[in-house]
PDB file of C-alpha atoms in Angstrom:
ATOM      1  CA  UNK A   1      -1.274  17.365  -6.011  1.00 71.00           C
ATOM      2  CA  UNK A   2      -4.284  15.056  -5.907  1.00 73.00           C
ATOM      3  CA  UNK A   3      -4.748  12.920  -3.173  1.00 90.00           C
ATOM      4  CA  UNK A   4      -6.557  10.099  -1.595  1.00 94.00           C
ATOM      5  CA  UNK A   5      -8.894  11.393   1.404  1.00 95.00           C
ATOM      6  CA  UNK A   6     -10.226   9.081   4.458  1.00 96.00           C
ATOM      7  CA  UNK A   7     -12.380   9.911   7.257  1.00 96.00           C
ATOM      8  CA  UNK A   8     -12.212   9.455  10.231  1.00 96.00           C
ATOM      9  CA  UNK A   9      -8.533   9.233  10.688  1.00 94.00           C
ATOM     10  CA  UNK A  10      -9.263   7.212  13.976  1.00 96.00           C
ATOM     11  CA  UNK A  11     -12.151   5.905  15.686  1.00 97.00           C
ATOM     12  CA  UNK A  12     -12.948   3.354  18.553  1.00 97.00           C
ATOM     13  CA  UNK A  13     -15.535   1.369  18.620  1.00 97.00           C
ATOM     14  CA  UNK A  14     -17.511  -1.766  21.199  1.00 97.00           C
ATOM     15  CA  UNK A  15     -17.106  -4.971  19.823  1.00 97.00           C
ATOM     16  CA  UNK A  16     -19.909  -5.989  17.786  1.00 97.00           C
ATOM     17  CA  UNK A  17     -20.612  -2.313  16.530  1.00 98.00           C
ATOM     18  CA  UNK A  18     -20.942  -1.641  13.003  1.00 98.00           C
ATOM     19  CA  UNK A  19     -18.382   0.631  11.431  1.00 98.00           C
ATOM     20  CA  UNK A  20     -18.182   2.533   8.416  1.00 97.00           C
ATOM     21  CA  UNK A  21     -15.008   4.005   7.074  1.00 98.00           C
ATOM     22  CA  UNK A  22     -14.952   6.529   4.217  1.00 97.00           C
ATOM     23  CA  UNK A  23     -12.757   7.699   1.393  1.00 97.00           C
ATOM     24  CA  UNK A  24     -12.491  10.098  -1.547  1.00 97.00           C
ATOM     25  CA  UNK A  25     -10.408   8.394  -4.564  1.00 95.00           C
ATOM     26  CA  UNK A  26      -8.381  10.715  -6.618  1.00 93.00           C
ATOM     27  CA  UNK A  27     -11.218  12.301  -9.069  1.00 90.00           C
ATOM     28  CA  UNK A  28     -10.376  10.884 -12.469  1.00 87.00           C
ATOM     29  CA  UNK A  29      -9.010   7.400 -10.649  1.00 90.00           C
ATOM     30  CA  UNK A  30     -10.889   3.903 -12.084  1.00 89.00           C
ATOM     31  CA  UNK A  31      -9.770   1.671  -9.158  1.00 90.00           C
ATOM     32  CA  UNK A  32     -10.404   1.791  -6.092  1.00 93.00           C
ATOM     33  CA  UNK A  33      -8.785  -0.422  -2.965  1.00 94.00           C
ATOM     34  CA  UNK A  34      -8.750  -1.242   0.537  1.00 97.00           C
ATOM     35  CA  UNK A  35      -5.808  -2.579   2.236  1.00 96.00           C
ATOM     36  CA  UNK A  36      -5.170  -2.798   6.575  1.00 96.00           C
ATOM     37  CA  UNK A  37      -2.236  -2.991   8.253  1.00 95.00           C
ATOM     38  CA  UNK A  38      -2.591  -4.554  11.779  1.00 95.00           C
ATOM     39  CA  UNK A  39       0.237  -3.234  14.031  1.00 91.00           C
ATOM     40  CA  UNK A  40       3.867  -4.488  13.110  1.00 88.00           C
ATOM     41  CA  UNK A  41       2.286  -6.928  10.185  1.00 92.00           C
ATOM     42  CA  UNK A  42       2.810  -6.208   6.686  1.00 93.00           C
ATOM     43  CA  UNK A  43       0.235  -4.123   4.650  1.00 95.00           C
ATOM     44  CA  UNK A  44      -2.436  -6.613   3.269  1.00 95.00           C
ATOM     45  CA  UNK A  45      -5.001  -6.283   0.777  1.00 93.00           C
ATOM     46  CA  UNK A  46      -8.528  -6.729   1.286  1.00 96.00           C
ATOM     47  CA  UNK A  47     -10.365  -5.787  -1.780  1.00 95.00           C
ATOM     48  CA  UNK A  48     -10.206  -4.339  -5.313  1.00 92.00           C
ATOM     49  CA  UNK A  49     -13.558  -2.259  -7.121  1.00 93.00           C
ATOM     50  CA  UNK A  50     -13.618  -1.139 -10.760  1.00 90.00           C
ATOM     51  CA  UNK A  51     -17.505  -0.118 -12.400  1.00 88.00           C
ATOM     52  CA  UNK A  52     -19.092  -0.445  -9.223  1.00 90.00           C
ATOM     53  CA  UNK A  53     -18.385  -4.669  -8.679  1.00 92.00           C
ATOM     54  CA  UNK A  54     -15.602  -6.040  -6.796  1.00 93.00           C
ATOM     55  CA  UNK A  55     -13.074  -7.275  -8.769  1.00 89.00           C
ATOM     56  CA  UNK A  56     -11.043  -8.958  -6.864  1.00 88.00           C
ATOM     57  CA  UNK A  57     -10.739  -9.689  -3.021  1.00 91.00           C
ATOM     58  CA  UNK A  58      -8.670 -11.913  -0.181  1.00 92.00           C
ATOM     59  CA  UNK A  59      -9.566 -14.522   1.711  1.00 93.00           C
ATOM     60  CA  UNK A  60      -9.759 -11.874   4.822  1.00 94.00           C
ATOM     61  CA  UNK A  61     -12.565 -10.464   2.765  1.00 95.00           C
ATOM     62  CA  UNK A  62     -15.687 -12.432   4.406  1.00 94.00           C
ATOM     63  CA  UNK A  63     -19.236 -11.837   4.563  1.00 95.00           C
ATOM     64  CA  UNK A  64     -18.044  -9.496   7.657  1.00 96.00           C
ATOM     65  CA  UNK A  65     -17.066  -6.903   4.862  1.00 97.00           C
ATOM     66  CA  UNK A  66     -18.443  -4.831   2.344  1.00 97.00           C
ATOM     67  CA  UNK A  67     -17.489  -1.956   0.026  1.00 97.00           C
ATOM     68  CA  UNK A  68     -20.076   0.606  -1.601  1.00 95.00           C
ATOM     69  CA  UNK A  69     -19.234   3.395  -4.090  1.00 92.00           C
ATOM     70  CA  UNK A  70     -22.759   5.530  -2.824  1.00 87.00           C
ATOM     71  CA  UNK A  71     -22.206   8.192  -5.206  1.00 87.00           C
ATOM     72  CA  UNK A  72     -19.057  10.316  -7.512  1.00 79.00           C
ATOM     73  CA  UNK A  73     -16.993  10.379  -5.106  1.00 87.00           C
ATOM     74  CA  UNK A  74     -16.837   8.231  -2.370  1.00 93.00           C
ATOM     75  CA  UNK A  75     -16.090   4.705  -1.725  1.00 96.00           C
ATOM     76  CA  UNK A  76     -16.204   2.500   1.766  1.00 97.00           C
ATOM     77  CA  UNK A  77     -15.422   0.038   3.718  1.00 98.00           C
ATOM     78  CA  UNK A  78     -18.438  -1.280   6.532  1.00 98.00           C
ATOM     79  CA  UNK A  79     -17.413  -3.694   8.671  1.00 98.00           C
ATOM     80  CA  UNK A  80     -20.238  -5.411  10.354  1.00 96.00           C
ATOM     81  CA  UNK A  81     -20.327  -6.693  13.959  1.00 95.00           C
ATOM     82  CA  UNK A  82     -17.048  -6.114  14.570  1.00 97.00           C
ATOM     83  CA  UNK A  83     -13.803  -7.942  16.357  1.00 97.00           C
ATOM     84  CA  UNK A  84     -11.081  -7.522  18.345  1.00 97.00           C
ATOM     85  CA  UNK A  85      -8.304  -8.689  15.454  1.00 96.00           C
ATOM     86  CA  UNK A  86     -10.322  -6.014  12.935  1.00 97.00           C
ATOM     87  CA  UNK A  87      -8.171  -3.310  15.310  1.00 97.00           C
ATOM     88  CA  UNK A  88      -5.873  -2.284  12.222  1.00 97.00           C
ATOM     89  CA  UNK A  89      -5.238   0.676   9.923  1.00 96.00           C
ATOM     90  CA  UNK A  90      -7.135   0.907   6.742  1.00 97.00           C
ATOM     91  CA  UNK A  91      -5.774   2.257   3.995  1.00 96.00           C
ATOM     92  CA  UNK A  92      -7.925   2.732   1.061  1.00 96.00           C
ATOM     93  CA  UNK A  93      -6.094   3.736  -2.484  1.00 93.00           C
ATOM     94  CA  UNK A  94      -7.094   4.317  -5.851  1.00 91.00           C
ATOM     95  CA  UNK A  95      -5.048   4.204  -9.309  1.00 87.00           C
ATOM     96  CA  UNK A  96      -5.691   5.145 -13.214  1.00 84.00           C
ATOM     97  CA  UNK A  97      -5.596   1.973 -15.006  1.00 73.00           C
ATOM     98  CA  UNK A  98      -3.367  -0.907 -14.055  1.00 61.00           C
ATOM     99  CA  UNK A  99      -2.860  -1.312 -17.922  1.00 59.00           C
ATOM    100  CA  UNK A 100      -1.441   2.644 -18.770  1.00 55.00           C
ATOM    101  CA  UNK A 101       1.635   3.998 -18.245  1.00 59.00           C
ATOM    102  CA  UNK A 102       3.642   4.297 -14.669  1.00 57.00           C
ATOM    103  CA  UNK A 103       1.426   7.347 -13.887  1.00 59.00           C
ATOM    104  CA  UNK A 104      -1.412   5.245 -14.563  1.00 64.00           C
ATOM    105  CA  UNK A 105      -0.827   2.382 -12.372  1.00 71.00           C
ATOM    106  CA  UNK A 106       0.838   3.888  -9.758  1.00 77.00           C
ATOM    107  CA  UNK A 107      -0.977   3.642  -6.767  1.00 83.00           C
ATOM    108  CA  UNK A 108      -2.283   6.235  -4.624  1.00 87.00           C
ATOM    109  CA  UNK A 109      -3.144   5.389  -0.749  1.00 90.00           C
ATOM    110  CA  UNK A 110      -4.403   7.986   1.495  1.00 92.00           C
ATOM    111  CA  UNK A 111      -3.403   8.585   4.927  1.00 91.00           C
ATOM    112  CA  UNK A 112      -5.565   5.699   6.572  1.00 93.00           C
ATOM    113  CA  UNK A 113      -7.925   5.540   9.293  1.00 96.00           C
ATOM    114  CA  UNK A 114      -6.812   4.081  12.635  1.00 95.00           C
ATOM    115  CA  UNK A 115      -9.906   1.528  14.015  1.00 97.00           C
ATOM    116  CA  UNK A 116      -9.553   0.035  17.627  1.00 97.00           C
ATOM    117  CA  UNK A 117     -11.786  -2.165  18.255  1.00 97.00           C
ATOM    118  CA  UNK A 118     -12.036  -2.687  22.539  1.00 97.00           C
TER     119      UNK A 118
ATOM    120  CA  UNK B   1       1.653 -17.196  -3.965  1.00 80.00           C
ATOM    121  CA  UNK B   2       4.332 -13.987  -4.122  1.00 82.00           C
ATOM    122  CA  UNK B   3       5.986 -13.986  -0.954  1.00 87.00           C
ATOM    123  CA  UNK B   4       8.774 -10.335  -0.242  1.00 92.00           C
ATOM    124  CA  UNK B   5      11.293 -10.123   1.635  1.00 94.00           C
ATOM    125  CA  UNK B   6      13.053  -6.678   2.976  1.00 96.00           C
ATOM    126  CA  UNK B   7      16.348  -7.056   4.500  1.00 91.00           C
ATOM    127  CA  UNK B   8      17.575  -5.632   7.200  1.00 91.00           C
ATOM    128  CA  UNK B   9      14.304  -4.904   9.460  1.00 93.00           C
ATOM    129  CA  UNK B  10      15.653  -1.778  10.940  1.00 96.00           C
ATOM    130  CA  UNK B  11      19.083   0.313   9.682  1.00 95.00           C
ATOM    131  CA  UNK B  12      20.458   3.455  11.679  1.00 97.00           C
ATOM    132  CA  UNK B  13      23.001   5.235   9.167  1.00 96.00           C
ATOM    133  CA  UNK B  14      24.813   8.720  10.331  1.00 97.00           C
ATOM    134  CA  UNK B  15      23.728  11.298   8.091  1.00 97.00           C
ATOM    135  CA  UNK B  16      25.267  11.747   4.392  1.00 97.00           C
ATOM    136  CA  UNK B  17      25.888   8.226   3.934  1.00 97.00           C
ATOM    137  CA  UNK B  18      24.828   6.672   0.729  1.00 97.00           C
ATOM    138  CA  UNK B  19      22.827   3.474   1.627  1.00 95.00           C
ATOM    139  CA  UNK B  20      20.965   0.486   0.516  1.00 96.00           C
ATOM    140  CA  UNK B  21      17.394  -1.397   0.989  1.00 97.00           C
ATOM    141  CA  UNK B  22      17.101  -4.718  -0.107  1.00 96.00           C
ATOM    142  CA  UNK B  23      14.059  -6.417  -0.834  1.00 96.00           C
ATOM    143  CA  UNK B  24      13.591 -10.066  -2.132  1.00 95.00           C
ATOM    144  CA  UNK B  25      10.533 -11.700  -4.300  1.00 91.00           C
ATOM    145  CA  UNK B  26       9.591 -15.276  -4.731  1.00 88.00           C
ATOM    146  CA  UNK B  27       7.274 -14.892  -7.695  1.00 84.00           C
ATOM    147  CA  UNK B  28       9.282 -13.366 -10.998  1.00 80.00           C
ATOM    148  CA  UNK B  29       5.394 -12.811 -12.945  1.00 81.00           C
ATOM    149  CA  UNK B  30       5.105  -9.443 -11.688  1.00 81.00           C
ATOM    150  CA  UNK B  31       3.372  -6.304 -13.488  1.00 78.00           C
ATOM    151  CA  UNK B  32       5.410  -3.676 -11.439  1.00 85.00           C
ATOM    152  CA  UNK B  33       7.071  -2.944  -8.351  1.00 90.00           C
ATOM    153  CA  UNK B  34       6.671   0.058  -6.226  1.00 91.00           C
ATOM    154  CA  UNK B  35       8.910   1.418  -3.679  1.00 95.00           C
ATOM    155  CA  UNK B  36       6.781   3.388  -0.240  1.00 94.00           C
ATOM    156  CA  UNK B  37       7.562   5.361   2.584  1.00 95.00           C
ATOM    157  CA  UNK B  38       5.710   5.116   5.500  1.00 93.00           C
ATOM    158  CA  UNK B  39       6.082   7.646   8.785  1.00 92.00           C
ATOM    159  CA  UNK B  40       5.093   6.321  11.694  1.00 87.00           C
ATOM    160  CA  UNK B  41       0.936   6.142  12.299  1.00 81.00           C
ATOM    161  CA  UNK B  42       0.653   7.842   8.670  1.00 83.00           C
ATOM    162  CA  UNK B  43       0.096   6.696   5.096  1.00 84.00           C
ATOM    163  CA  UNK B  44       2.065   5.445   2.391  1.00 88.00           C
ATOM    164  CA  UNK B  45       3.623   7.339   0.324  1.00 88.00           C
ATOM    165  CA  UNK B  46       4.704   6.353  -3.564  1.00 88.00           C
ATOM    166  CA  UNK B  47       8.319   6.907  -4.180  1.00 93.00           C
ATOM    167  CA  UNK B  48       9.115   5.154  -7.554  1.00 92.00           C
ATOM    168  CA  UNK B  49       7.555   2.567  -9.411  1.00 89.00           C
ATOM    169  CA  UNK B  50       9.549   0.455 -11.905  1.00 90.00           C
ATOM    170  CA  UNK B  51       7.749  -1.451 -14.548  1.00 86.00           C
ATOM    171  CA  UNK B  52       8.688  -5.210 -15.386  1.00 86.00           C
ATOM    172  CA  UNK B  53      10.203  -4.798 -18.079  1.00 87.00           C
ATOM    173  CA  UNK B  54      12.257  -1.926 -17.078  1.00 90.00           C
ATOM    174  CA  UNK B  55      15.792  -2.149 -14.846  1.00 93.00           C
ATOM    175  CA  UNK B  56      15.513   1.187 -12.769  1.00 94.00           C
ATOM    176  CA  UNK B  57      13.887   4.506 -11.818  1.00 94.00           C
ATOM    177  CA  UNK B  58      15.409   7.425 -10.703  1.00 96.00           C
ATOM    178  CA  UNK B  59      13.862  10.191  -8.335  1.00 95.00           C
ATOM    179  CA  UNK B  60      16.489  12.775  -6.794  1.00 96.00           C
ATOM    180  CA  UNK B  61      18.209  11.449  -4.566  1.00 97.00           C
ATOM    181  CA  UNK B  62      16.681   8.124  -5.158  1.00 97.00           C
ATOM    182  CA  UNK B  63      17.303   4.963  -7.585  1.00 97.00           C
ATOM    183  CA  UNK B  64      15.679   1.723  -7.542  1.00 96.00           C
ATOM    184  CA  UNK B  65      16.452  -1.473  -9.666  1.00 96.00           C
ATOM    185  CA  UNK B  66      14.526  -4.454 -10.003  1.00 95.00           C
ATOM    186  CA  UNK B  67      16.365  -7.739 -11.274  1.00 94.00           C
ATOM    187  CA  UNK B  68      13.342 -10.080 -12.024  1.00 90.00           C
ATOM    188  CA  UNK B  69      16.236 -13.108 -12.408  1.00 91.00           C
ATOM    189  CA  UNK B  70      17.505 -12.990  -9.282  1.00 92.00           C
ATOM    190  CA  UNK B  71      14.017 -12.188  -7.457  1.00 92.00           C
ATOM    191  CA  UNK B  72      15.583  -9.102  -6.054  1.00 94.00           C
ATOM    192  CA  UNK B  73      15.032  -5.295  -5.691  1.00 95.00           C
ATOM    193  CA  UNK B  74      16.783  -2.360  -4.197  1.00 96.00           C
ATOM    194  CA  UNK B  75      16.451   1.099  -3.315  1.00 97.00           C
ATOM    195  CA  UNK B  76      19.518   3.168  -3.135  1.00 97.00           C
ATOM    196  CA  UNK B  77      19.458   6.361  -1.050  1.00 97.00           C
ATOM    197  CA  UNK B  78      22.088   8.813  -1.865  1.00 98.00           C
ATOM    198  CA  UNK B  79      23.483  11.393   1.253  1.00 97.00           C
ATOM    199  CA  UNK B  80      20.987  10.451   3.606  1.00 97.00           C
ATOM    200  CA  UNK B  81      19.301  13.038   5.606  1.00 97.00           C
ATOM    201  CA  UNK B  82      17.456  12.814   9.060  1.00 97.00           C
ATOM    202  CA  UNK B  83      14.231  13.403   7.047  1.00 96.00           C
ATOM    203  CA  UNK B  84      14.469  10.331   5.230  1.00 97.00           C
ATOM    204  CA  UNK B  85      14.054   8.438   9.106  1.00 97.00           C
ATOM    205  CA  UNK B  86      10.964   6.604   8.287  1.00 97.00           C
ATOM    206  CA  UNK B  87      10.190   2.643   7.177  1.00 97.00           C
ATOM    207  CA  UNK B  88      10.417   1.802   3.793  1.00 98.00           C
ATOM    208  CA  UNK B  89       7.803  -0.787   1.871  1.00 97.00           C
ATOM    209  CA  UNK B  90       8.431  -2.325  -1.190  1.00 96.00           C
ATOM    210  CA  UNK B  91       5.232  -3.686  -3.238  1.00 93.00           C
ATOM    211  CA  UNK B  92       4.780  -5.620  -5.908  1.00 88.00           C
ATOM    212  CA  UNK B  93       1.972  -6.108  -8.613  1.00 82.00           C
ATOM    213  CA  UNK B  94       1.543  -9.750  -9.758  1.00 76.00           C
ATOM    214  CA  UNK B  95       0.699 -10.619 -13.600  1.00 68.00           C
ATOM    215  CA  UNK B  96      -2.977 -11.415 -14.055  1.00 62.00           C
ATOM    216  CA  UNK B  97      -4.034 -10.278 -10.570  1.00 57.00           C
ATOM    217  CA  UNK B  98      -2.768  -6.901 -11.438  1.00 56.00           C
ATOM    218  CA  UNK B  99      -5.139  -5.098  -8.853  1.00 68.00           C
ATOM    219  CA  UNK B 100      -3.259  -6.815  -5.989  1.00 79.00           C
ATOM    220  CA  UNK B 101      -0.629  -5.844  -4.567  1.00 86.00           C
ATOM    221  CA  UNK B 102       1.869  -7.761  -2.286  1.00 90.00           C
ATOM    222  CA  UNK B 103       3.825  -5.868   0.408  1.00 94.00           C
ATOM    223  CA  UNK B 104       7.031  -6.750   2.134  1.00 95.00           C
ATOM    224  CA  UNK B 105       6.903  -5.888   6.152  1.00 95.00           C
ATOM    225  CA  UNK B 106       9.412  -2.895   5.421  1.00 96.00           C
ATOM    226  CA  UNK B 107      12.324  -1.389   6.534  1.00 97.00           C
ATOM    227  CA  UNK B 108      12.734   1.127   9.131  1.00 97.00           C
ATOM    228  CA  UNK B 109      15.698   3.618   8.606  1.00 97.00           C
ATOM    229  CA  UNK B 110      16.739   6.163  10.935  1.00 97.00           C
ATOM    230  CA  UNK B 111      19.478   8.810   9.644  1.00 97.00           C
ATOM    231  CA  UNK B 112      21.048  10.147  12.578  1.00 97.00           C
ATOM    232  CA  UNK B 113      22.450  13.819  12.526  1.00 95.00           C
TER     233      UNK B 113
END
């Protein structure tokens, strides 16, 4: 079965570093997400991308974020100059077409990556 | 602003018993509602989705419902197993912000042989 892929499923970084977390949406998938989870909090979205614009996004979505779709196949998340409170899983997911059937806007998350910011 | 609501946080059944998640909406405009699993430090992992204007999905040994009047959801898990230990999400998709999706905090089940 198709999946959503993310690399790197964990990584630690200094505070103020620059990170870069990566994902491969399902192939024939239009939208593309990113969603965190800091420990013990709910799952939150961050940002929604659909013909290479952001088309919608949260208020935790600041000027500290940014999402790129490089090439075919991948789409990320950079997180400049980084904080303590960005220590969270990332989950990035992609669907069909919210305006299909179930199968098409279902949503598909992958298996997040873990960022600890010390 | 939709605000969920999963009741109880945390349930510990004995396996084989039938059981049921609740989860609670403020905002009846949705698009559709999706029931997760999570295991702990992994993904999420789509169970059933129910559209708005249907009443209930079935998967196995799975059936959700979704009464938009009441604001309320549940997820009915038929002769639990210890594999089914894990939290359970329930998501929603608002009306006109339909790439958004709300989450309540989940809740965790543990099935105990």
């Amino acid at each position: 079965e198709p999946e959503v892929t993310q690399t790197p499923s964990h990584q630690v970084t200094q505070m103020g570093q620059e990170v870069i977390l990566r994902c491969v949406p399902i192939s024939n998938h239009l939208y593309f997400y990113w969603y965190r989870q800091i420990l013990g909090q709910k799952v939150e979205f961050l940002v929604s991308f659909y013909n290479n614009e952001i088309s919608e996004k949260s208020e935790i979505f600041d000027d500290q974020f940014s999402v790129e779709r490089p090439d075919g196949s991948n789409f990320t998340l950079k997180i400049r100059s980084t904080k303590l409170e960005d220590s969270a899983m990332y989950f990035c997911a992609s669907s069909l077409w919210p305006g299909q059937s179930p199968a098409g806007n279902t949503i598909y998350f992958g298996e997040g990556s873990w960022l600890t910011v010390v | 602003k939709q605000e969920v609501t999963q009741i109880p946080a945390a349930l510990s059944v004995p396996e084989g018993e039938n059981l049921v998640l609740n989860c609670s909406f403020t905002d009846s405009a949705i698009y559709n509602l999706q029931w997760f699993r999570q295991d702990p430090g992994k993904g999420l992992t789509s169970l059933l989705l129910i559209q708005s204007s249907q009443r209930e999905q079935t998967s196995g040994r799975l059936n959700a419902s979704l009464d938009k009047s009441s604001g309320r959801s549940t997820l009915y898990i038929a002769a639990s197993q210890p594999g089914d230990s894990a939290t359970y999400l329930c998501a929603f998709m608002n009306s006109g912000g339909y790439q958004k999706v709300t989450f309540g905090i989940g809740t965790k089940l543990q099935v105990i042989p």
